[in-house]
CSV table of C-alpha atoms in Angstrom, one decimal:
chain,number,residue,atom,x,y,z
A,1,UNK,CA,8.6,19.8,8.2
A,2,UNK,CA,10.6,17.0,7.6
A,3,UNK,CA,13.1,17.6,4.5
A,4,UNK,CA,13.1,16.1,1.2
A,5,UNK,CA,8.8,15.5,2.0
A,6,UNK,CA,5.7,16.9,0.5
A,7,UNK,CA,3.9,16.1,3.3
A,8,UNK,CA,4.9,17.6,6.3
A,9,UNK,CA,4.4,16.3,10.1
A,10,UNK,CA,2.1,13.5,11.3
A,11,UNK,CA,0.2,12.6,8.5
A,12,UNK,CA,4.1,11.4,7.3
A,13,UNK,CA,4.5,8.9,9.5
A,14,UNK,CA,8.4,10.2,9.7
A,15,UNK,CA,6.9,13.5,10.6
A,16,UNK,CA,4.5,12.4,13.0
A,17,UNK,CA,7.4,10.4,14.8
A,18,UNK,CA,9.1,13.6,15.0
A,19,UNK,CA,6.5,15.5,16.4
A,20,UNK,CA,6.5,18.1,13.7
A,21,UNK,CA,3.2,19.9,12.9
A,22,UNK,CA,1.0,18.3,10.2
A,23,UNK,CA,-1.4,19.9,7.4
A,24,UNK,CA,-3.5,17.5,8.3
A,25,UNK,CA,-5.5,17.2,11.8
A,26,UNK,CA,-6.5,14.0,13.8
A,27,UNK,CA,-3.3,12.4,12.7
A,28,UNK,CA,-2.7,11.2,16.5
A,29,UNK,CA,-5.1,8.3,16.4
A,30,UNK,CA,-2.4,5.9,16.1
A,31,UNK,CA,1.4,6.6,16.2
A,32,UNK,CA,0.6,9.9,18.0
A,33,UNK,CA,-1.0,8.2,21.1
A,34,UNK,CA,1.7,5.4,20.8
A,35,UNK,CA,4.5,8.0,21.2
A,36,UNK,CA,2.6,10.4,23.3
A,37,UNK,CA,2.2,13.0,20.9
A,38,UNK,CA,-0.8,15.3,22.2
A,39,UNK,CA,-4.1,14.6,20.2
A,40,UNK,CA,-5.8,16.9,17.8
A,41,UNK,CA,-9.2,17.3,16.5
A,42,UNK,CA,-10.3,14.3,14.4
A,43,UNK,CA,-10.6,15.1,10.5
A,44,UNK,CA,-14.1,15.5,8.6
A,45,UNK,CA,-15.4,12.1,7.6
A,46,UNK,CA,-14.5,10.7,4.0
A,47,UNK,CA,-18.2,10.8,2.2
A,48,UNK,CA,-20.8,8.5,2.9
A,49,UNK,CA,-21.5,4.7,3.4
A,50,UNK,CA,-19.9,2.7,0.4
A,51,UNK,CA,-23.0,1.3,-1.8
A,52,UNK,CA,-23.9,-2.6,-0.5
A,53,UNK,CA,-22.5,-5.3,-3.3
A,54,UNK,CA,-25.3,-6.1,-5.5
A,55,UNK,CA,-27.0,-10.2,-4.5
A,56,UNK,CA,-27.6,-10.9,-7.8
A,57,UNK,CA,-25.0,-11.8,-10.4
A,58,UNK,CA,-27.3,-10.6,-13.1
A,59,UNK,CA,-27.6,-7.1,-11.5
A,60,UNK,CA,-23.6,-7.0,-10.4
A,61,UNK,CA,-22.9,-7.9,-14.3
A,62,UNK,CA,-25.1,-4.4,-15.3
A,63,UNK,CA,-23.7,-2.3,-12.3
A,64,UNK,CA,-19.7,-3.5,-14.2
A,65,UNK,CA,-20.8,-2.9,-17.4
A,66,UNK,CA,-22.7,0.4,-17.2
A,67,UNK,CA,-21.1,3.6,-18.0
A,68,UNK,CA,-19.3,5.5,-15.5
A,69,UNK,CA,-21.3,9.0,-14.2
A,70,UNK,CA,-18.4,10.8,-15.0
A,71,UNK,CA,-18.1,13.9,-13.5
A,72,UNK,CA,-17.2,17.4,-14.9
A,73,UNK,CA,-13.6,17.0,-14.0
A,74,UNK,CA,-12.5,12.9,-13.0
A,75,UNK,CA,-9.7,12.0,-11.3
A,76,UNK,CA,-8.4,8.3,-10.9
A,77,UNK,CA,-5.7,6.4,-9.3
A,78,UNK,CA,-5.1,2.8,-9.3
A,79,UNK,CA,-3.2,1.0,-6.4
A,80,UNK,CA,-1.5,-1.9,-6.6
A,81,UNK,CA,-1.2,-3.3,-3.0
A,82,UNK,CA,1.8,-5.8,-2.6
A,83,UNK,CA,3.7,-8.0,-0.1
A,84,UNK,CA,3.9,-11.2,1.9
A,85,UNK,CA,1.3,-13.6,2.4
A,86,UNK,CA,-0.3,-12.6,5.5
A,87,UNK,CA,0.8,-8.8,5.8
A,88,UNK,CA,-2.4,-7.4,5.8
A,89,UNK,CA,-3.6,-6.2,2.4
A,90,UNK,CA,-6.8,-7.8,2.3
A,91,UNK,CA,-7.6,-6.3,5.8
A,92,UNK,CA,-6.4,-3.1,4.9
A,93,UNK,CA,-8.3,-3.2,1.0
A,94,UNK,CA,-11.2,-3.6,3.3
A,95,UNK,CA,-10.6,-0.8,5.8
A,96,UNK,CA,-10.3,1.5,2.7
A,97,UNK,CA,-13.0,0.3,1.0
A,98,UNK,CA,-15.6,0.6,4.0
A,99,UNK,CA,-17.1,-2.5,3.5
A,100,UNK,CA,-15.4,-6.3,4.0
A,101,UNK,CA,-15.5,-7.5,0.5
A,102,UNK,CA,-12.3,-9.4,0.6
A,103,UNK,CA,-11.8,-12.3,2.4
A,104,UNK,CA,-9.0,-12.0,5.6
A,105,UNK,CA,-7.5,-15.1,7.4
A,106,UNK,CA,-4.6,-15.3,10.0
A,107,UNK,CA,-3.3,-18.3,7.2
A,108,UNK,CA,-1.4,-17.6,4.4
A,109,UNK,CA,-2.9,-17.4,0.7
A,110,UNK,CA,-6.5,-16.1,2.3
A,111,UNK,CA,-6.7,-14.2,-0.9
A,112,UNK,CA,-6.3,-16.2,-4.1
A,113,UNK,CA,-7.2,-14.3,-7.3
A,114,UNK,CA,-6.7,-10.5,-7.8
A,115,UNK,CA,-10.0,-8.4,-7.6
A,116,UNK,CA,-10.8,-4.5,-7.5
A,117,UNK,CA,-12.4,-2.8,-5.1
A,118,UNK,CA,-13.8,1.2,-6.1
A,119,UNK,CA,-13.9,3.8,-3.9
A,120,UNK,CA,-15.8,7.1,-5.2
A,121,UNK,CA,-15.0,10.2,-3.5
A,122,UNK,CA,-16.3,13.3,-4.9
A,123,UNK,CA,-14.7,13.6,-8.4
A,124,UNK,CA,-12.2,11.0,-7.2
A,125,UNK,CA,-11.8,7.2,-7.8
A,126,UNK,CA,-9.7,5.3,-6.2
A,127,UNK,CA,-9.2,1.5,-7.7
A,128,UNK,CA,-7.6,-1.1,-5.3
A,129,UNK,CA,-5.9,-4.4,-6.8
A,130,UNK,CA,-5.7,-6.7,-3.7
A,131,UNK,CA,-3.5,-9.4,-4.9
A,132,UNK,CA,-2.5,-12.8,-3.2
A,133,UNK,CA,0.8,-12.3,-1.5
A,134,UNK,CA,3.6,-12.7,-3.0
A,135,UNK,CA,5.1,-16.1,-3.1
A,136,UNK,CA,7.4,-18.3,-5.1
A,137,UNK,CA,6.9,-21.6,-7.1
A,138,UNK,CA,8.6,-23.3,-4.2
A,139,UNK,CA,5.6,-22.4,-1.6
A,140,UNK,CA,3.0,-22.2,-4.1
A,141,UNK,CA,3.4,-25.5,-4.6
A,142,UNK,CA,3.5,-26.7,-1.0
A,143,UNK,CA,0.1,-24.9,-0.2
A,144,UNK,CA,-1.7,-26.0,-3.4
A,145,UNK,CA,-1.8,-22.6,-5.6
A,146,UNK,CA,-2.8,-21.8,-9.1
A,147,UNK,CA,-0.5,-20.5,-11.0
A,148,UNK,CA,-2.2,-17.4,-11.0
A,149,UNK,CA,-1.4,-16.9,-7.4
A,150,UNK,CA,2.0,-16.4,-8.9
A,151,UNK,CA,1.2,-14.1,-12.1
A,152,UNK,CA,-1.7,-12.0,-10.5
A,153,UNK,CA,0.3,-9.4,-8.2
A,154,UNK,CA,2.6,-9.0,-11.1
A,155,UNK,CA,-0.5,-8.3,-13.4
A,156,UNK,CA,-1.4,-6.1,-10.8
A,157,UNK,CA,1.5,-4.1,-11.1
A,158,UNK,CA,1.4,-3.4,-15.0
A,159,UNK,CA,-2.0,-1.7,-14.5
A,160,UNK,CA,-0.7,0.6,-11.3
A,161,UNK,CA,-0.3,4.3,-10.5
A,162,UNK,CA,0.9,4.1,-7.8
A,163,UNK,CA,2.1,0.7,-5.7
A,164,UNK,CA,1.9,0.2,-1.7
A,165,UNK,CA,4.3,-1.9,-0.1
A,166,UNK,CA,2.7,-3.6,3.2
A,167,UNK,CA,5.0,-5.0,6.2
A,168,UNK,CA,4.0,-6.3,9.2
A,169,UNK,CA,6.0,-5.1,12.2
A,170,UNK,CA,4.9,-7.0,14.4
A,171,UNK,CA,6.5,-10.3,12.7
A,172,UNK,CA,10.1,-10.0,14.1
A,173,UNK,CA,11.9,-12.5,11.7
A,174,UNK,CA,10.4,-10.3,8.8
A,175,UNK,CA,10.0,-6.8,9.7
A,176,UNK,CA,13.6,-5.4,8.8
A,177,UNK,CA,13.7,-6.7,5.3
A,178,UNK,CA,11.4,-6.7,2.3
A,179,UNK,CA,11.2,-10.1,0.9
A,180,UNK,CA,12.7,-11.1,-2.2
A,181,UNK,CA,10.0,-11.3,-4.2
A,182,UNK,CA,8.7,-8.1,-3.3
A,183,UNK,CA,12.1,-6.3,-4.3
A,184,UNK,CA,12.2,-8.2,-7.5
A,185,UNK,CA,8.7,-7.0,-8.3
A,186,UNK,CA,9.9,-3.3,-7.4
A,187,UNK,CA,12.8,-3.3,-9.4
A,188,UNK,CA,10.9,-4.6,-12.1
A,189,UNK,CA,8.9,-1.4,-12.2
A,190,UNK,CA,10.8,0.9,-11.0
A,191,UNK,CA,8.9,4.0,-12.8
A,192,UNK,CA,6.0,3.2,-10.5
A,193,UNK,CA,6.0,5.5,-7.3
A,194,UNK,CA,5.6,3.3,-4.5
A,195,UNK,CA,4.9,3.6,-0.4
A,196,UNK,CA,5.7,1.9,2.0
A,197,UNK,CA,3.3,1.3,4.7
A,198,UNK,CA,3.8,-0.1,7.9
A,199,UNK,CA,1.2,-2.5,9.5
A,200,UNK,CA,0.6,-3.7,13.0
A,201,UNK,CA,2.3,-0.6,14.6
A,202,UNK,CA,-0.5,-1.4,17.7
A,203,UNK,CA,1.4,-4.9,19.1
A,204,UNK,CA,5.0,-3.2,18.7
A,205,UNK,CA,5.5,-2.4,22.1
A,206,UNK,CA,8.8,-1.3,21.7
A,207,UNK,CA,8.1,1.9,19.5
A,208,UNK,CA,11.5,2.9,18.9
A,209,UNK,CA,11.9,-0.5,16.8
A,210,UNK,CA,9.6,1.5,13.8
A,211,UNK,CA,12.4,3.8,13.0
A,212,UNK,CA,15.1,1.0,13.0
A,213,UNK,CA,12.5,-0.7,10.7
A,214,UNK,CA,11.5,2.2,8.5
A,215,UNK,CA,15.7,3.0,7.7
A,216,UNK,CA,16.3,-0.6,7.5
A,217,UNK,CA,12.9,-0.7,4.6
A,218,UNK,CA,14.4,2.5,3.0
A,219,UNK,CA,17.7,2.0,3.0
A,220,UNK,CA,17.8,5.8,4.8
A,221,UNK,CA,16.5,7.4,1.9
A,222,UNK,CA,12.9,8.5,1.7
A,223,UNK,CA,11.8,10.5,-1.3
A,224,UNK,CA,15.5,11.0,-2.9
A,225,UNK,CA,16.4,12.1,0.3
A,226,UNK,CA,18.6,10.8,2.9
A,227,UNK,CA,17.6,9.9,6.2
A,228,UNK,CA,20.0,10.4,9.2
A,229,UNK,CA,18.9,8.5,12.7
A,230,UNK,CA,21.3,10.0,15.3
A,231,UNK,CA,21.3,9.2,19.1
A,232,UNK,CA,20.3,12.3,21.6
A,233,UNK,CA,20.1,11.0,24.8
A,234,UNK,CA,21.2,8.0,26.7
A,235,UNK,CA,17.8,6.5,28.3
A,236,UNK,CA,15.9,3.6,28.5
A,237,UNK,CA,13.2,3.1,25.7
A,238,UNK,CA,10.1,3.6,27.3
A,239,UNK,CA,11.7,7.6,27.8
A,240,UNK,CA,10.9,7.6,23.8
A,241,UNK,CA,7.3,8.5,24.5
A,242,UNK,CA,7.6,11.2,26.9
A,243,UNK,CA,10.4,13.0,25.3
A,244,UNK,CA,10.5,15.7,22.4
A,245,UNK,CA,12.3,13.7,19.3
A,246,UNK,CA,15.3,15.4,18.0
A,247,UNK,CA,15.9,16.9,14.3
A,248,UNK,CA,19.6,16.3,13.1
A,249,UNK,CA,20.4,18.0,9.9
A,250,UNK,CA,22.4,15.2,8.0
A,251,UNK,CA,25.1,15.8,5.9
A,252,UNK,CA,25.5,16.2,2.4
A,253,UNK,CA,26.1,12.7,0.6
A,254,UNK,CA,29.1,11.9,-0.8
A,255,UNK,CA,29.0,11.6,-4.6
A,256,UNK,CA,27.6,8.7,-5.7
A,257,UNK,CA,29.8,5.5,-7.5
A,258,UNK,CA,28.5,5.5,-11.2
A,259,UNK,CA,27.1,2.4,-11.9
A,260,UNK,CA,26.3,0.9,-8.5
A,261,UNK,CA,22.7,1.0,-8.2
A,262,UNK,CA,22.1,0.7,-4.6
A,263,UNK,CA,25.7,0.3,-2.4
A,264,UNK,CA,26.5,3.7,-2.2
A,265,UNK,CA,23.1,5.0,-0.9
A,266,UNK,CA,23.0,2.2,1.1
A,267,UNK,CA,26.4,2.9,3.2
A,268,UNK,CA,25.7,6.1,3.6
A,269,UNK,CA,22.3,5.1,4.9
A,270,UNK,CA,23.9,2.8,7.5
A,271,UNK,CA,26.1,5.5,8.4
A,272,UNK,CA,23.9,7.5,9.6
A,273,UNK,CA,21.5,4.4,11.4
A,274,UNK,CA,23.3,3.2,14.0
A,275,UNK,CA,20.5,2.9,16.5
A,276,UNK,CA,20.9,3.0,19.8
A,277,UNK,CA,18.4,0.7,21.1
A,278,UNK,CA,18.0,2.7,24.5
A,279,UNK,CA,18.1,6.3,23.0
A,280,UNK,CA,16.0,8.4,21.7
A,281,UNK,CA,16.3,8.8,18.1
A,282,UNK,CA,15.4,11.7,15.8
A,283,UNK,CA,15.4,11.5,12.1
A,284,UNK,CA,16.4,14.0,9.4
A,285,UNK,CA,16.7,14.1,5.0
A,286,UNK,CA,18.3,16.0,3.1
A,287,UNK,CA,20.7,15.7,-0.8
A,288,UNK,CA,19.0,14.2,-3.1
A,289,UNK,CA,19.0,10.6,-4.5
A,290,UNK,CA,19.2,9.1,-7.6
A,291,UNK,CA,15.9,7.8,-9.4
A,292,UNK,CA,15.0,4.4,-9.3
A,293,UNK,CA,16.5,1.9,-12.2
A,294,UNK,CA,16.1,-1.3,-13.2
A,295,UNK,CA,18.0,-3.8,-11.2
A,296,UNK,CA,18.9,-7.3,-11.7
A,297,UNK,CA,19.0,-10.2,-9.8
A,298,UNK,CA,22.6,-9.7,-9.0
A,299,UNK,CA,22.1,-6.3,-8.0
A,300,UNK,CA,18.7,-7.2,-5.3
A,301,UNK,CA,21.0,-10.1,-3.6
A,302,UNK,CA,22.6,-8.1,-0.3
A,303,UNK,CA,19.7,-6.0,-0.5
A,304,UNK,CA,17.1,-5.5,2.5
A,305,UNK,CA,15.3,-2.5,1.4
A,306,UNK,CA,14.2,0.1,-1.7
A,307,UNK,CA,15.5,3.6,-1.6
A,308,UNK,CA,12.7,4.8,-3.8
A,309,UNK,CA,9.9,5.0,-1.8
A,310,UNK,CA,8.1,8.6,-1.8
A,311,UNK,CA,6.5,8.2,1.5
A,312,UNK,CA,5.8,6.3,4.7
A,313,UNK,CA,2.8,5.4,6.9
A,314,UNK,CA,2.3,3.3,10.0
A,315,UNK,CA,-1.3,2.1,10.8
A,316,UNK,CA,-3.0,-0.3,12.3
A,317,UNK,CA,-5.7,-1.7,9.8
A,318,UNK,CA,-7.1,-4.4,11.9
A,319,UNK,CA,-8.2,-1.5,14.0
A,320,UNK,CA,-8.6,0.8,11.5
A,321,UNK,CA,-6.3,3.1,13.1
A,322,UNK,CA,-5.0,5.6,10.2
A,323,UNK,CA,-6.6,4.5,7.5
A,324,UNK,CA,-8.4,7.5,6.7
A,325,UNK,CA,-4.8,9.6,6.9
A,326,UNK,CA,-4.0,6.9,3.8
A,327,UNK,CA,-6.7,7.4,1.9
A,328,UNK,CA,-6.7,11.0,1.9
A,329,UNK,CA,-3.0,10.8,1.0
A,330,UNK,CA,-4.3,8.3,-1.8
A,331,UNK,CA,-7.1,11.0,-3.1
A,332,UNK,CA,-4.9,14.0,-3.7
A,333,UNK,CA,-2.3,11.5,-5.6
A,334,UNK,CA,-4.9,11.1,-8.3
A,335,UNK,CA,-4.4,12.3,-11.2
A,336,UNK,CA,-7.1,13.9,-14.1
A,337,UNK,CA,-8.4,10.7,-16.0
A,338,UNK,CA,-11.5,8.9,-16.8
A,339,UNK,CA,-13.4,6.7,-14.4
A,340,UNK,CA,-13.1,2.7,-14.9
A,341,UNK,CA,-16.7,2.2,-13.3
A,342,UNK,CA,-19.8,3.7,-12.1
A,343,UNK,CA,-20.1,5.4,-9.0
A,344,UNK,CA,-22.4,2.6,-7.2
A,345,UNK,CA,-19.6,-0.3,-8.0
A,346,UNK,CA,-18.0,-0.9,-4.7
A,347,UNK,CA,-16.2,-4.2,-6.2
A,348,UNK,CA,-15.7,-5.9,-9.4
A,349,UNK,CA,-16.3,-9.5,-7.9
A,350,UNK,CA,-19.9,-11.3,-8.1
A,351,UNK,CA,-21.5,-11.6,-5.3
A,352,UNK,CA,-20.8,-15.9,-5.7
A,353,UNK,CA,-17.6,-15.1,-5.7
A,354,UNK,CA,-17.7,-12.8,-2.4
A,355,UNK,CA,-19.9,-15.9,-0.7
A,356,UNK,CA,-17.4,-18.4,-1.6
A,357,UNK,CA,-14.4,-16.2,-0.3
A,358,UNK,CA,-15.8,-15.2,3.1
A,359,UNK,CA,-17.4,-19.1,3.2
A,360,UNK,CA,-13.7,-20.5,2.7
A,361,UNK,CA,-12.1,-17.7,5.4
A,362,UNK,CA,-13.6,-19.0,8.3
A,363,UNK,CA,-13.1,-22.3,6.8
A,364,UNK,CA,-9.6,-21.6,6.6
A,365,UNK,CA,-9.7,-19.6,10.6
A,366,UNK,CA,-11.1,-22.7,12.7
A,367,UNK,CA,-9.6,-26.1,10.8
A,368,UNK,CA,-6.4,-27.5,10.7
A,369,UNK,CA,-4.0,-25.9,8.2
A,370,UNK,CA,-4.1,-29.3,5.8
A,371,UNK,CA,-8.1,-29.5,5.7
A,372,UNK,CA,-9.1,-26.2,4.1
A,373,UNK,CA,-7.2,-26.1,1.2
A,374,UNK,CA,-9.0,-29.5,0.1
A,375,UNK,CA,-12.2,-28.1,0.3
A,376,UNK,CA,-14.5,-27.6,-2.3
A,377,UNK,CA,-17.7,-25.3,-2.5
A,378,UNK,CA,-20.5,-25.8,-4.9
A,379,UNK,CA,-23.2,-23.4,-4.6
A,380,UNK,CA,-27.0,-25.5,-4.7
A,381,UNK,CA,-29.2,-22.8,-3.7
A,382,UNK,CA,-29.0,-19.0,-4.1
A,383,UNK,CA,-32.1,-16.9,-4.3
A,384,UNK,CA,-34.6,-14.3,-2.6
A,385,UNK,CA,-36.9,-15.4,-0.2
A,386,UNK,CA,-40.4,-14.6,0.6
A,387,UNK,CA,-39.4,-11.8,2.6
A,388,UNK,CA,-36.4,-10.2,0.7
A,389,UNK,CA,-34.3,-12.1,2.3
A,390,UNK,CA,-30.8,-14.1,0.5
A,391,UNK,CA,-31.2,-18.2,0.9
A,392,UNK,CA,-28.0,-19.5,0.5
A,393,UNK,CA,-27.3,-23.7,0.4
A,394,UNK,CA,-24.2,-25.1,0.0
A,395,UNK,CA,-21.6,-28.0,0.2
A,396,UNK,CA,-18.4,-28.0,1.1
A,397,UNK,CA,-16.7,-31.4,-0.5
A,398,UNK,CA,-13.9,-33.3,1.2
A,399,UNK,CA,-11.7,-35.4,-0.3
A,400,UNK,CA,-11.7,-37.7,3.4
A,401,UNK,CA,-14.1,-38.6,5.9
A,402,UNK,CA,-11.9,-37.4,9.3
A,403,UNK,CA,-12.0,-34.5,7.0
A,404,UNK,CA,-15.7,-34.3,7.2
A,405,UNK,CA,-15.6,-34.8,10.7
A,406,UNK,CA,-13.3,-32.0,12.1
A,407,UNK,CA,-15.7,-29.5,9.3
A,408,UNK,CA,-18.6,-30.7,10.9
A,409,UNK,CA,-17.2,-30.5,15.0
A,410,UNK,CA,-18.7,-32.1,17.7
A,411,UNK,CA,-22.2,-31.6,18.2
A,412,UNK,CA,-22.4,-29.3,14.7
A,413,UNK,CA,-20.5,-26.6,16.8
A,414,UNK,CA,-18.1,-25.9,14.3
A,415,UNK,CA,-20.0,-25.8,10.4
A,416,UNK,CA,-23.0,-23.8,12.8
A,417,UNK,CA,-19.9,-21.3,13.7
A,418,UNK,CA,-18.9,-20.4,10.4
A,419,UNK,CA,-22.1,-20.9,8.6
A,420,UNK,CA,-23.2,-17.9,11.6
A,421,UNK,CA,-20.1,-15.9,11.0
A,422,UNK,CA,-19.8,-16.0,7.1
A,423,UNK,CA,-23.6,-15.1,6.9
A,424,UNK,CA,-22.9,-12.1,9.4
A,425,UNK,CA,-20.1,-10.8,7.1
A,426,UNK,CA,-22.7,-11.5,4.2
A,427,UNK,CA,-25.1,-9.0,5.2
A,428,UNK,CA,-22.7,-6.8,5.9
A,429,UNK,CA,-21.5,-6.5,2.3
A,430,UNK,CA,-25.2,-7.2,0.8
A,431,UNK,CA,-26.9,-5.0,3.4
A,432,UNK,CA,-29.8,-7.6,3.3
A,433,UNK,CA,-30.9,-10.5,5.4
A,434,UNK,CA,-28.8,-13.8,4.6
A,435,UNK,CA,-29.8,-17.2,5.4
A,436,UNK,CA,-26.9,-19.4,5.1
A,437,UNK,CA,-27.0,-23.0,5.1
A,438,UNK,CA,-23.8,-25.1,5.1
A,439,UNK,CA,-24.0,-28.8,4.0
A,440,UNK,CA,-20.7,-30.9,4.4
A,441,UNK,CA,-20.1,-34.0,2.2
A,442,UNK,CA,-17.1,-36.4,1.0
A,443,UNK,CA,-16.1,-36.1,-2.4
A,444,UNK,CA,-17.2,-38.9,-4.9
């Protein structure tokens, strides 16, 4: 059990890198496997298939607006899911959710409004605020954004229970540090539990690197408790897999400088984390910390990390890799508390608004970083056909005729790529036939 958790062993991702037993089985899917940790049975599944989004706005409108079928005894927890463009929330919102309701890019500012997805479990909801990454005026205004793009996470965050901090580890110029933004929008909350997850942890190959990263994101303290990384043996880094990991009981803190909010944690943090990048490397907590405060600016400048996060995973949600340890992590957080919708709400976007999102993703995946962000979709046609099916018709405006070109491809190849791909993902959130058709014009 690693000290200072509630969670003990692999379903902690500290735990599981540790090799310490977990309370919950099939935790080895992911970092398990990476580190060679044998492989357990895989948990029971988490309910059945999410309900399909409804196709018709009238119908999604009276599925938002009808009373929730409470049950004897609800529980609800709201998640605010925050961090840099491009980390990975949408794709993760979607992995939890079951269902690909939000739209996911490899370019930035994929998402650009804040919208909820539900998950029902049982006497448990679960409400999800993707938000568009966090920026600052600077890029917002290079890539074109509403302001809302800069307002929405922070919205998001007033309405939270509980608040997940995404990184990707594979980006190497990012990984050890949370941005700005993101520690200014933790410190602005600070009475928010928050968790940092790790994402990516499949194209790391160097797996060592994660608990460098995770101190480094921390500051060494994990749930008030310190962390100590200490070097056990002297061997190259690939040995980290086939080697038991080592506990090191750290010691006591010193007593803490009144006033300074994160310096004293964080030197005794660094103390303790000189990595050895060719050891292995064990990790340990224990004396408590002190709660989180409000900082300032002044006091988030030399900062890299929070020390007030109450836990840790490392997933890969592309692959869907640990996901499910998440979410039951995320259930038994909830608290007793009245349902915001009804059980078959899966999201609180209209199905026009899911069309136009996926539509502008692949949009967004096979053009030229300048064209997509010009682009604008007007809906012409959108109703059943003769055979149940969705008919969908609509133009994509450019502001320039080379524009038009590169949206249309050579031959058609590339609006008849996305047109096929967006109306895949279509029926995969409508669970109904889709007819798509894709018209590109010039604007005015």
């Amino acid at each position: 059990r690693l000290p200072g958790s509630r969670w003990s062993g692999s379903s902690s991702a500290l735990g599981r890198i540790l090799g310490v037993p977990s309370r919950w089985s099939g935790s080895s899917s992911a970092l398990g496997s990476l580190l060679g940790i044998p492989a357990e049975a895989p948990p029971a599944a988490l309910g059945q298939h999410p309900p399909p989004v409804a196709t018709d706005k009238e119908e999604q409108k009276r599925l938002l607006e009808n009373r929730p079928d409470q049950p004897q005894n609800p529980k609800v927890l709201r998640i605010a899911i925050i961090g840099a463009p491009n980390a990975g929330k949408s794709t993760l919102s979607n992995q939890l959710l079951g269902r690909k309701v939000f739209p996911v890019s490899k370019k930035v500012h994929t998402t650009r409004c804040k919208a909820r997805g539900v998950i029902t479990h049982q006497d448990t909801q679960l409400i999800i605020l993707d938000t568009p990454g966090l920026t600052n005026p600077l890029k917002a205004k290079r890539h074109n954004l509403d302001e809302a793009m800069l307002t929405d996470p922070w919205d998001s965050m007033k309405h939270a229970d509980l608040v997940l901090v995404l990184v990707d580890v594979s980006d190497h110029w990012t990984r050890n540090s949370l941005s700005k933004e993101v520690l200014k929008c933790l410190s602005q909350f600070p009475h928010i539990p928050s968790v940092l997850v790790l994402n990516k942890v499949d194209v790391l190959k160097k797996k060592f690197l994660l608990l460098e990263i995770a101190t480094d994101l921390t500051e060494g303290i994990v749930n008030g408790k310190k962390l100590k990384v200490k070097s056990a043996l002297k061997q190259d880094s690939s040995s980290l897999a086939k080697s038991p990991l080592h506990i090191t009981q750290a010691s006591p803190p010193e007593s803490r400088v009144p006033g300074s909010p994160f310096g004293q944690e964080r030197n005794q943090a660094q103390e303790g984390s000189d990595l050895d990048k060719s050891s292995d490397v064990g990790v340990a907590g224990t004396g408590e910390a002190q709660g989180p405060k409000h900082h300032g600016p002044e006091d988030l400048k030399d900062t890299k990390g929070w020390p007030h996060f109450q836990e840790i995973f490392m997933l890969a949600a592309l692959r869907g890799e640990e996901v499910d340890t998440l979410k039951r992590y995320l259930l038994m957080e909830a608290k007793p508390g009245p349902w915001e919708f009804h059980s078959d709400v899966l999201t609180s976007q209209s199905p026009q608004e899911i069309c136009d999102n996926i539509i502008r993703e692949k949009i967004l995946e096979y053009l030229p970083l300048e064209v997509p962000y010009g682009v604008t979709q007007v809906t012409e046609i959108w109703e059943e056909g003769e055979c149940g099916e969705l008919l969908i018709v609509q133009s994509l405006l450019v502001p320039r005729e080379s524009h038009k070109k590169m949206l249309i491809g050579r031959g058609g190849k590339v609006i008849s790529r996305i047109a096929q791909e967006a109306g895949q993902d279509l029926m995969n959130a409508f669970l109904c036939d889709v007819r798509l058709k894709l018209k590109v014009e010039v604007k005015g």
